[in-house]
Coordinates of C-alpha atoms in Angstrom, one line a residue:
X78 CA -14.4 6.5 9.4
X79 CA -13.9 7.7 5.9
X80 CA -12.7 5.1 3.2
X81 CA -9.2 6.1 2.4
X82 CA -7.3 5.3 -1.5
X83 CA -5.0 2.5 -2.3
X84 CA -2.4 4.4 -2.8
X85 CA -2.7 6.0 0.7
X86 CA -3.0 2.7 2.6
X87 CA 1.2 2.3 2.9
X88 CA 2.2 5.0 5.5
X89 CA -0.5 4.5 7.9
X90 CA 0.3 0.6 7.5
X91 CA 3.6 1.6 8.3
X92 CA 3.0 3.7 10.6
X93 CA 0.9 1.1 13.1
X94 CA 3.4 -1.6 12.1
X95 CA 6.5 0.4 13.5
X96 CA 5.0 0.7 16.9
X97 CA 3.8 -3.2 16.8
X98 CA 7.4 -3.6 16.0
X99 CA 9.0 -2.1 19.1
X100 CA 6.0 -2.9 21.5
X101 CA 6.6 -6.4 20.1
X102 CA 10.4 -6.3 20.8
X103 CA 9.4 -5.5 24.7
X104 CA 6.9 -7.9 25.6
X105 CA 8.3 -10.9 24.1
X106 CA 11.5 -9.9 25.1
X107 CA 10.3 -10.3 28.6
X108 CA 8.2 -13.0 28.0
X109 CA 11.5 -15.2 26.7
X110 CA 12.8 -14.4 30.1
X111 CA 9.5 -14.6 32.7
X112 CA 9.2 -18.3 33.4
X113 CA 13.2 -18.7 33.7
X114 CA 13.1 -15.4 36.1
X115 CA 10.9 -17.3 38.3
X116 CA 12.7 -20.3 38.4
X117 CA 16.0 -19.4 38.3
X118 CA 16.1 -15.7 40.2
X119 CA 12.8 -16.1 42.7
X120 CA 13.3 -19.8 43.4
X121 CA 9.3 -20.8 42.3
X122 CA 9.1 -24.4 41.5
X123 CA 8.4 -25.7 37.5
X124 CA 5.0 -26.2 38.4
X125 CA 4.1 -23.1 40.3
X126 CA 5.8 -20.6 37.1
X127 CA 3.9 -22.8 34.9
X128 CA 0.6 -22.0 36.5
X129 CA 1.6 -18.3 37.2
X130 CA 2.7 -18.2 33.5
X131 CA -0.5 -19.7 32.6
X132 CA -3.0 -17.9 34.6
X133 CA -0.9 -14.4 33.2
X134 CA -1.3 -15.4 29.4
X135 CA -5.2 -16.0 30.3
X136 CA -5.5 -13.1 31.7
X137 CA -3.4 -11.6 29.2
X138 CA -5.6 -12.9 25.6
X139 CA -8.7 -12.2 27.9
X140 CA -7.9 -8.5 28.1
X141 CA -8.3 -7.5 24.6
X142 CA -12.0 -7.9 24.8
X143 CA -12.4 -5.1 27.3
X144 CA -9.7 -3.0 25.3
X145 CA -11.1 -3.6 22.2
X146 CA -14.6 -2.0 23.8
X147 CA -12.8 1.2 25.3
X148 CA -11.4 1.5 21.3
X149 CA -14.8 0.8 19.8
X150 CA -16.9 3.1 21.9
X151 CA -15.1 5.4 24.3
X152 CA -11.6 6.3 23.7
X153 CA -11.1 5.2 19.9
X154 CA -8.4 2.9 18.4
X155 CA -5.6 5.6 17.8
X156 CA -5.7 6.8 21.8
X157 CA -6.2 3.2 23.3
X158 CA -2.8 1.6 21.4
X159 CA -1.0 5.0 22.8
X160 CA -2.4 4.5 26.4
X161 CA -1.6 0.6 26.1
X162 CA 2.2 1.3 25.2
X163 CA 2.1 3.9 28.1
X164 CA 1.3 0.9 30.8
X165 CA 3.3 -1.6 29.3
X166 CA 5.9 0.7 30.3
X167 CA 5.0 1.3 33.5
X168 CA 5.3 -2.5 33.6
X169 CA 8.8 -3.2 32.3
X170 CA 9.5 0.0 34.8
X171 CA 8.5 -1.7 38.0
X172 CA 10.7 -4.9 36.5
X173 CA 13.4 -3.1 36.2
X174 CA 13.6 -1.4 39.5
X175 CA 11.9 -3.5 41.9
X176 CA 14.5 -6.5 41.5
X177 CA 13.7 -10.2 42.3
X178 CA 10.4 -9.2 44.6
X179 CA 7.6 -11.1 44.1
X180 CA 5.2 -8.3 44.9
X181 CA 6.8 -6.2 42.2
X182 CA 6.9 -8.7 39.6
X183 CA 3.0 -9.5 40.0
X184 CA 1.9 -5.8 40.0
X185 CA 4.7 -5.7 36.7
X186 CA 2.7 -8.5 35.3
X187 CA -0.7 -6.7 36.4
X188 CA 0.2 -3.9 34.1
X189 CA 1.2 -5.0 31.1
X190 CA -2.1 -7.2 30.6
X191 CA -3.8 -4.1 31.2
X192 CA -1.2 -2.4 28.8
X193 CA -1.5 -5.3 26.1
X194 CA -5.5 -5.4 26.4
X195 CA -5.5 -2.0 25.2
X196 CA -2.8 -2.2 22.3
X197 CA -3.3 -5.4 20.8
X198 CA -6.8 -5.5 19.4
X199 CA -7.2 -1.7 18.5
X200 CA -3.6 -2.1 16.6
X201 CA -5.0 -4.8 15.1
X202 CA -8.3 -3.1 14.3
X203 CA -6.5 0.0 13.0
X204 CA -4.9 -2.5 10.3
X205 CA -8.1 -3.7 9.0
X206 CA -9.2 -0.1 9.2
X207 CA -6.6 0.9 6.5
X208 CA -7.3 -2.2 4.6
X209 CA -11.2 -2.4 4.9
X210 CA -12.8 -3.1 1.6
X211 CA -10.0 -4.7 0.3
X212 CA -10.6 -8.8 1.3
X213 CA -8.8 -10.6 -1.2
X214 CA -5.7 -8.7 0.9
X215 CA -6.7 -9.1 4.2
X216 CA -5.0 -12.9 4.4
X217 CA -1.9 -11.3 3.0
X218 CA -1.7 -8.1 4.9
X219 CA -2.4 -10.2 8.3
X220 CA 0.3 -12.7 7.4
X221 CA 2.7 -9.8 6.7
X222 CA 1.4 -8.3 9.7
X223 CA 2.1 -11.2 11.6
X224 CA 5.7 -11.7 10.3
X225 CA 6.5 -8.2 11.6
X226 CA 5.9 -9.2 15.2
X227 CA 8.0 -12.2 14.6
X228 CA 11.0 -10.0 13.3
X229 CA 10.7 -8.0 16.7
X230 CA 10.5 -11.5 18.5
X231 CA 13.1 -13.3 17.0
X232 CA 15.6 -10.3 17.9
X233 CA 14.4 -9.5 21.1
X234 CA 14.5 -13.0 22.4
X235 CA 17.7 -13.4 21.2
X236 CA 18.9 -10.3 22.6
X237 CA 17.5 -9.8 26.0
X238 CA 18.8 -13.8 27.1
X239 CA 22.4 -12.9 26.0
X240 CA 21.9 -9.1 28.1
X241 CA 20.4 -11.2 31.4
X242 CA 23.4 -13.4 31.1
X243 CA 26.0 -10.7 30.8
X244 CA 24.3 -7.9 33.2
X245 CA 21.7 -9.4 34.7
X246 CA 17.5 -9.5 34.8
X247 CA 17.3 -6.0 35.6
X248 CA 19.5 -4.6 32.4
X249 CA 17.3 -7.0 30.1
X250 CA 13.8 -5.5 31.5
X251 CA 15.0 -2.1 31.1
X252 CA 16.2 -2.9 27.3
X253 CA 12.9 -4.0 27.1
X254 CA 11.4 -0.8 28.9
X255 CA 13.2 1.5 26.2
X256 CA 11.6 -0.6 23.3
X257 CA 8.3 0.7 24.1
X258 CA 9.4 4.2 24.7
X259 CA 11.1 3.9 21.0
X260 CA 7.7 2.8 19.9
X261 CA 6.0 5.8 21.8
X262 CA 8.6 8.3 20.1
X263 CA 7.8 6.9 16.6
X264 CA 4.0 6.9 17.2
X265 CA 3.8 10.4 18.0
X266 CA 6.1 11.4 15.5
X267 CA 4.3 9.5 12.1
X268 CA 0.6 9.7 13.9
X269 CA -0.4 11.8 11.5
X270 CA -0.7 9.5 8.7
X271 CA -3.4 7.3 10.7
X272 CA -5.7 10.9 10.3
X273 CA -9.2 10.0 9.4
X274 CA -8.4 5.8 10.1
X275 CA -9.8 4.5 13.6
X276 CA -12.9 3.5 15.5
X277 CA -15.7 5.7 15.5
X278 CA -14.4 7.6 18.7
X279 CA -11.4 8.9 17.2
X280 CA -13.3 11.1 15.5
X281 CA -14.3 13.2 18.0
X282 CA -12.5 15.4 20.4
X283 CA -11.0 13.4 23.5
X284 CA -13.5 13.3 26.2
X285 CA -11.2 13.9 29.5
X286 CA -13.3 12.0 31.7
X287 CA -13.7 9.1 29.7
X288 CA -9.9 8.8 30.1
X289 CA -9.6 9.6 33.1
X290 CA -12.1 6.9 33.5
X291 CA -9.9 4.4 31.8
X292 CA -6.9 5.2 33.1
X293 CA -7.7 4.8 36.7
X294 CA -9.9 1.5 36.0
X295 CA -6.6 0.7 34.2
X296 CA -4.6 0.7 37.2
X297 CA -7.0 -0.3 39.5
X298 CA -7.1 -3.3 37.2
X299 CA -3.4 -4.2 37.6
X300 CA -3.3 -4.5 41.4
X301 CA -6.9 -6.8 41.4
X302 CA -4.7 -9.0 38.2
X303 CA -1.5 -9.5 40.8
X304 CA -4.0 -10.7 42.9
X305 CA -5.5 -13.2 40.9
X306 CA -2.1 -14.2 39.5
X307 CA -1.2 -15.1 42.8
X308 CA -4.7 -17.3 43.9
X309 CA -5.0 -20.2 41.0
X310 CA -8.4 -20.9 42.5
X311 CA -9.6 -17.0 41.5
X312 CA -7.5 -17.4 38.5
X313 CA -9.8 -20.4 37.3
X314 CA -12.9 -18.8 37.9
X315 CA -12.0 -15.8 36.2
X316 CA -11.2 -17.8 33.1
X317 CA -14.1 -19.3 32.9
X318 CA -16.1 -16.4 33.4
X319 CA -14.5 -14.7 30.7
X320 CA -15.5 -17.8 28.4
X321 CA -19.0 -17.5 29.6
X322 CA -19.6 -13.8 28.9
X323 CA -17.9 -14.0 25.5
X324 CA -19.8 -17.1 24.4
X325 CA -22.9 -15.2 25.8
X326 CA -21.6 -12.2 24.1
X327 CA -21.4 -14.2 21.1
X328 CA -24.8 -16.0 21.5
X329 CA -26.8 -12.7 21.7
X330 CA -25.1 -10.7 18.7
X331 CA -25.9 -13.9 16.6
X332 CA -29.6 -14.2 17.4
X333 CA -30.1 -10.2 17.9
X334 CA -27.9 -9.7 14.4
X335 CA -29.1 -9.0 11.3
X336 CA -29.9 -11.7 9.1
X337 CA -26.4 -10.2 6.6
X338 CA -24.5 -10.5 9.7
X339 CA -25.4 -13.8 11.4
X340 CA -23.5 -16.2 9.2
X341 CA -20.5 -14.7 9.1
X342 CA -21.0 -14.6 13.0
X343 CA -21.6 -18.4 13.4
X344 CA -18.5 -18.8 10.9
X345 CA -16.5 -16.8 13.1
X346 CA -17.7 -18.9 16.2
X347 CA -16.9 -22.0 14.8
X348 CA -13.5 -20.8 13.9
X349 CA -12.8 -19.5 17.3
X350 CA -12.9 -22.2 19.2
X351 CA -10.6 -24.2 17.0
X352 CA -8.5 -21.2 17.2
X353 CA -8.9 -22.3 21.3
X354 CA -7.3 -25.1 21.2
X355 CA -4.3 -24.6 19.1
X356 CA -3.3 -21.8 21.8
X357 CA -3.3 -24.8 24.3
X358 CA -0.1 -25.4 21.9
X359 CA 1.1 -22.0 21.9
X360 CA 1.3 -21.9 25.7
X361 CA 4.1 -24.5 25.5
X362 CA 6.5 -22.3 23.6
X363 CA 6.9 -20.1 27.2
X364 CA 6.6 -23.2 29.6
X365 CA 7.0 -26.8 29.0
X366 CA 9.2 -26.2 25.7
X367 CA 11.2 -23.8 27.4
X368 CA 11.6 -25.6 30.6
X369 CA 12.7 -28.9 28.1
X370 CA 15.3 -26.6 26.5
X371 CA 16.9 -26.3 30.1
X372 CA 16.7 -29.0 31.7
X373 CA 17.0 -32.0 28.4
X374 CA 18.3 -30.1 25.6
X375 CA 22.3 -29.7 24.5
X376 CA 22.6 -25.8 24.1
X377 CA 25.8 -26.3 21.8
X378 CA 24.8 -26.1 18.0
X379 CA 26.8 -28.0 15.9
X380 CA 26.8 -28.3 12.0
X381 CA 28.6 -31.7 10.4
X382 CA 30.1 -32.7 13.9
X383 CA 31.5 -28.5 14.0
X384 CA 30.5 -26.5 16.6
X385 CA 29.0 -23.3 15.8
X386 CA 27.7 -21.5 18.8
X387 CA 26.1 -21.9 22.1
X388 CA 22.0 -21.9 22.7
X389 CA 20.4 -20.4 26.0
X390 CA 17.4 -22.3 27.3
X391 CA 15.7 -19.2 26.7
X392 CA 16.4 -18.3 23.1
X393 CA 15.3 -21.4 21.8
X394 CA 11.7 -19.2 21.5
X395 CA 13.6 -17.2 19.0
X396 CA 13.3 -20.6 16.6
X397 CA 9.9 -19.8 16.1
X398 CA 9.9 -16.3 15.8
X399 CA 12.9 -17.2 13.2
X400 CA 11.0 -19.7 11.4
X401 CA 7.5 -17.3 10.6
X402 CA 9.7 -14.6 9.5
X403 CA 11.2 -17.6 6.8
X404 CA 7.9 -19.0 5.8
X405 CA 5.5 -16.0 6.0
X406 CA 6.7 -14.4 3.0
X407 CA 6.6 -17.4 0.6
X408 CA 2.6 -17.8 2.6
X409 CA 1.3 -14.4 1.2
X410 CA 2.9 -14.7 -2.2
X411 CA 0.8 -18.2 -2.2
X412 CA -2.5 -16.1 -0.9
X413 CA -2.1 -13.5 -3.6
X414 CA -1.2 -16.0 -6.3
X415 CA -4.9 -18.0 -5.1
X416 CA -6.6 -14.9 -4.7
X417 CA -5.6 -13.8 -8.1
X418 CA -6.8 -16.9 -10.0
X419 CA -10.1 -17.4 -7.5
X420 CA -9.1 -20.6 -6.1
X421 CA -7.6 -19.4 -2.1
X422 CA -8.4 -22.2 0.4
X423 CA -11.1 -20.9 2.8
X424 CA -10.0 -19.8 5.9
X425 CA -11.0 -23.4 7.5
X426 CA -8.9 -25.3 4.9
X427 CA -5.7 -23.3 6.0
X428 CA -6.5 -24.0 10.3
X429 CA -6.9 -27.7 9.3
X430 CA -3.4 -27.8 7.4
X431 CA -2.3 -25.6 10.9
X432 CA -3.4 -28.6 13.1
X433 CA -1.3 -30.9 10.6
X434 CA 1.7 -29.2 10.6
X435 CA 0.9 -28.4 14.7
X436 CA 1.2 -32.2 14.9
X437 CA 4.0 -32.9 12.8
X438 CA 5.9 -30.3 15.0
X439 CA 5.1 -32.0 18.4
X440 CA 5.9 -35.8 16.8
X441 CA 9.1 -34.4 16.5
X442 CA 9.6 -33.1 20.2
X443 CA 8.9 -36.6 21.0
X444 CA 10.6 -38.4 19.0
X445 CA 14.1 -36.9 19.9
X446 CA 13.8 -39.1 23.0
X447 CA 15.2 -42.0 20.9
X448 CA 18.2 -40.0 20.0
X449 CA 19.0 -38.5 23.4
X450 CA 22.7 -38.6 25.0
X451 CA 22.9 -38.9 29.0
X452 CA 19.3 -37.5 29.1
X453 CA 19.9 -34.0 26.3
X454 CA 18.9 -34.2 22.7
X455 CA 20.4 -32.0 20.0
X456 CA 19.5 -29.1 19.1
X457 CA 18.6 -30.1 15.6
X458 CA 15.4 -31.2 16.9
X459 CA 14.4 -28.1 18.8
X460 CA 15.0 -25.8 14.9
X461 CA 13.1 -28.8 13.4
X462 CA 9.6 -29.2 15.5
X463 CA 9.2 -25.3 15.6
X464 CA 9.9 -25.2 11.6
X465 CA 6.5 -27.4 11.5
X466 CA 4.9 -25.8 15.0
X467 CA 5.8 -22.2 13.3
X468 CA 3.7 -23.2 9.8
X469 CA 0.8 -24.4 12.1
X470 CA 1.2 -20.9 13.9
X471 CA 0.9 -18.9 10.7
X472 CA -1.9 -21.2 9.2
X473 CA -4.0 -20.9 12.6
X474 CA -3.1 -17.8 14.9
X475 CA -2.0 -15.4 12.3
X476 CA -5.4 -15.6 10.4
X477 CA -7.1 -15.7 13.1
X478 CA -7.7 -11.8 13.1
X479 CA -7.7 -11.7 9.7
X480 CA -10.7 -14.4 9.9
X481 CA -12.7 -12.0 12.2
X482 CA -12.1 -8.9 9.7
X483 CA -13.3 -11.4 7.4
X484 CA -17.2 -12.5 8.9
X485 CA -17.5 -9.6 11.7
X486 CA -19.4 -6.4 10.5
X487 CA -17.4 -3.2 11.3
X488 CA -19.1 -2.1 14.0
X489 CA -18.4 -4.4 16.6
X490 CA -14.4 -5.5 15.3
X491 CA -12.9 -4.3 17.7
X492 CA -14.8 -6.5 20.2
X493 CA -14.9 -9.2 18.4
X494 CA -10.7 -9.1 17.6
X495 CA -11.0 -8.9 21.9
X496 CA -13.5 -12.2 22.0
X497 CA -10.5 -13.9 20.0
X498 CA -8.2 -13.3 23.0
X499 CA -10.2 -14.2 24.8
X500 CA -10.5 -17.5 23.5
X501 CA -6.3 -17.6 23.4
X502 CA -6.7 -17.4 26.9
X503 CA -8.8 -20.1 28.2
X504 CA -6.1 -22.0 26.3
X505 CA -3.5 -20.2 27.5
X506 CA -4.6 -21.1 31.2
X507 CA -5.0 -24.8 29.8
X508 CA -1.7 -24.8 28.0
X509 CA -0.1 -23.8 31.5
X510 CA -1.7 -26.8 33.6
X511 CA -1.0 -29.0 31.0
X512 CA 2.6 -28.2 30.8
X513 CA 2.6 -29.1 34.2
X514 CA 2.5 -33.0 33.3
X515 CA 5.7 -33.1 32.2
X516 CA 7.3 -32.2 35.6
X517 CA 8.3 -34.8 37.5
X518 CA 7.7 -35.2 41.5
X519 CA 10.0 -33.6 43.9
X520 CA 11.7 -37.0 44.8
X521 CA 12.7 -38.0 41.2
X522 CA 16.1 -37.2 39.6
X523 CA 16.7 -39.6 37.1
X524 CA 17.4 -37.0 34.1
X525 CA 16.6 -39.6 31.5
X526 CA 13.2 -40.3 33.3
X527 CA 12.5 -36.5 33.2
X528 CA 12.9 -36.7 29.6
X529 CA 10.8 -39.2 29.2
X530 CA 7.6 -37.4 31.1
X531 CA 8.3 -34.7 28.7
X532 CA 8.7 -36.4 25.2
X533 CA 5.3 -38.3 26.2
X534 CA 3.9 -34.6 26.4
X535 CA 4.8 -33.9 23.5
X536 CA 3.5 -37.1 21.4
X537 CA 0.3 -36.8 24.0
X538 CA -0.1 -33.2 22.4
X539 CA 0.6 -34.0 18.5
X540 CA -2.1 -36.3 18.9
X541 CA -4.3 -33.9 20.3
X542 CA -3.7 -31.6 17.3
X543 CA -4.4 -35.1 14.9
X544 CA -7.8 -34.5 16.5
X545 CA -8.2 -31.1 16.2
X546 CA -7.4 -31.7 12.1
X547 CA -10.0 -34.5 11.6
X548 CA -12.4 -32.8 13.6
X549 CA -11.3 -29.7 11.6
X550 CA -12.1 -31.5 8.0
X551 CA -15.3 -32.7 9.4
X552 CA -16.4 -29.2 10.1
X553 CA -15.5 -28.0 6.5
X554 CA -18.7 -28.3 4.5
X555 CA -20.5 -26.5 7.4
X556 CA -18.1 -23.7 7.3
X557 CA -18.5 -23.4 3.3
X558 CA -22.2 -23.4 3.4
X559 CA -21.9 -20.1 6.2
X560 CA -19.2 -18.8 4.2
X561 CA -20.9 -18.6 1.0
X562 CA -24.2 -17.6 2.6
X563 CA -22.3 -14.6 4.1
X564 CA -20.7 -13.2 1.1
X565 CA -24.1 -13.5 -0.7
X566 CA -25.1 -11.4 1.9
X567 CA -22.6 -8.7 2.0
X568 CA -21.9 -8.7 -1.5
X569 CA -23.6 -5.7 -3.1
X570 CA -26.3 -6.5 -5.7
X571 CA -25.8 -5.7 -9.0
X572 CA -28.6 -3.6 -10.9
X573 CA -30.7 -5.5 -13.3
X574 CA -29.8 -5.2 -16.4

């Protein structure tokens, strides 16, 4: 696609980062009130919603990689984020009008991964589209980027908990459901300005049967995912099939590459997996943190012994949306100040701080055990361990696509921003089963022994990011020798003199 000025770069930035904005709103909105829904309205035990939660945000981060192919070589970027919002819709539809069904809700579920596999990477690929050639902004941008979704997060999930509790699940879903249609309405309206940005395909005239194509492999899709949601057996092996493709995926673009491309490849490899296992920490914020929120967690807020207002179990996810939107401004400014004066960390450097402040985050969820009253903690700690969790998020997830704009050549980004997902999704599936060792058997009550089993999670999972931070470190002079033998690459060669 043709290289467009700085000047121009704003609108179409805006443009793509409206319709983030309200997609955003709907599908964390909905995801604030999934695992709860299950609980609370369908009667599924902890453990079960955990696993179905888990085996949906697999499924979910694994979807990308197909999307981002339909953007990269058959519909384009600009068509697959318009079909995406289409079937989220359809999604938060079905949730709205088929009640507390369990059929309904997994065909719902069904849809929006295929809806979300064809948004997220091709929005994310139409970003470094309008920023391409640019890389001293691309951490900045994607930081910026990132903070955006969090703003729609923050709000939604501490909108749609307050709507549930006042008019119920089905008035929440359909807030949600209008979100997208918002989004839609604003797309159509300022597409315009995205003219000339996009995959290759977008280019060219829409071929009708390569929609049609998509669209009814789309739907076909969502009733074979509610069926995989529903058989944790299936649900495994498709996780770990999609691993296996994508590392294969991987493996053959690295040897078949061009020798410019392969070091950024391996760089980006590397970086993946560590990405991998901080979504094992991300799953938490949906299941295990959420679940400690209602079941150990005092939901009044208080401020020097005053009370100030009353939490649900559910909004405590807005905490972390809250927190990004804080820190991720005062982040760039720090990336553009380094970038200005040639000393920016690598992109390494920043996912081994993430682990650190991952860790610090989780030492505080299980600590709080030691200040706990009749089995409930304040909600002090809760703001506190996602103010560190929240950094790690920014340092680790929110680069992470600005990583693979970073070492992937153009031509296969959009895949490659789909082989990140994928790798969120393993973890996500991982995240869910371990969440599940903090729920205590059937016959236990003791509320103060529940708290325990979860605190020990938590200190269990602080010093699995400890790990990830040392191992992180040790990788570093690997990942500086790839880096700088990349941009040698890719850099164009100046004429002799």
């Amino acid at each position: 696609m043709n290289r467009i000025s700085h000047a121009a770069r704003t609108r179409p930035f805006l443009t793509i980062l409206l319709f983030e904005f309200w997609e955003r709103f709907g599908y964390y909105g909905t995801a604030s009130l999934m695992v709860l829904f299950m609980v609370q309205r369908l009667g599924i035990r902890d453990a079960d919603a955990n696993l179905t939660w888990g085996t949906f945000g697999a499924l979910l981060f694994a979807a990308p990689a197909v999307g981002g192919w339909i953007g990269d070589r058959v519909l384009g970027a600009r068509r697959s984020v318009g079909l995406g919002a289409c079937m989220l819709a359809l999604g938060y539809l079905l949730l709205t009008v088929s009640g507390a069904t369990l059929q309904g809700m997994y065909l719902a579920l069904g849809l929006i991964i295929v809806g979300s596999g064809l948004f997220k990477p091709n929005a994310a690929n139409i970003v470094r589209c309008v920023y391409e050639g640019l890389d001293a902004k691309i951490d900045s941008v994607f930081t910026l980027y990132y903070m955006t979704n969090n703003i729609a997060a923050s709000l939604s999930v501490l909108l749609t908990p307050w709507i549930e509790e006042r008019w119920g699940w089905r008035i929440a879903f359909a807030v949600c459901l209008a979100s997208v249609i918002i989004g839609l309405l604003s797309y159509a309206f300022m597409k315009q300005a995205l003219a000339g940005i996009g995959s290759i395909p977008d280019a060219r005239p829409l071929r009708w049967n390569g929609f049609i194509a998509v669209l009814a492999g789309g739907l076909l899709s969502a009733f074979a995912i509610a069926f995989v949601i529903q058989n944790n057996a299936v649900a495994l092996a498709c996780v770990w099939m999609g691993g296996i493709v994508t590392l294969s995926v991987f493996g053959y673009m690295i040897v078949n590459g061009s020798r410019s491309e392969r070091a950024g490849l391996i760089a980006a490899l590397v970086l993946v997996v560590e990405a991998l296992l901080f979504f094992i920490f991300y799953q938490q914020v949906g299941t295990s943190l959420t679940l400690f929120a209602l079941h150990h967690v005092d939901w009044n807020q208080t401020l020097f012994g005053r009370h100030m207002f009353t939490w649900s179990p559910a909004q405590y996810q807005a905490v972390n949306a809250l927190w990004i939107i804080v820190l991720s401004p005062p982040l760039a400014w720090i990336y553009r100040q380094l970038g200005k004066h040639r000393g920016d960390l690598p992109v390494a450097a920043k996912f081994v701080l993430g682990f650190l402040a991952v860790a610090v985050g989780f030492f505080i969820f299980g600590w709080s055990e030691h200040a706990a009253a009749n089995g409930r903690v304040s909600s002090w700690f809760m703001i506190g361990g996602y103010g560190f969790y929240s950094l790690g998020e920014l340092l680790v997830a929110a680069l992470g696509l600005a990583m693979i704009s970073r070492y992937v050549p153009a031509r296969m980004a959009g895949f490659m921003m789909g082989a990140f997902f994928v790798a969120a999704g393993i973890a996500q599936y991982l995240g869910g089963v371990i969440a599940n060792f903090a729920n205590a058997p059937k016959n236990v009550v003791d509320i103060d022994a529940g708290l325990t089993m979860y605190t020990r999670l938590f200190n269990h999972l602080g010093m699995l990011a400890l790990a990830g931070a040392i191992v992180g470190i040790a990788l570093l002079p690997l990942l500086k020798r790839l880096s700088i033998a990349h941009e040698a690459a890719t850099s164009p060669r100046k004429p002799p003199a």
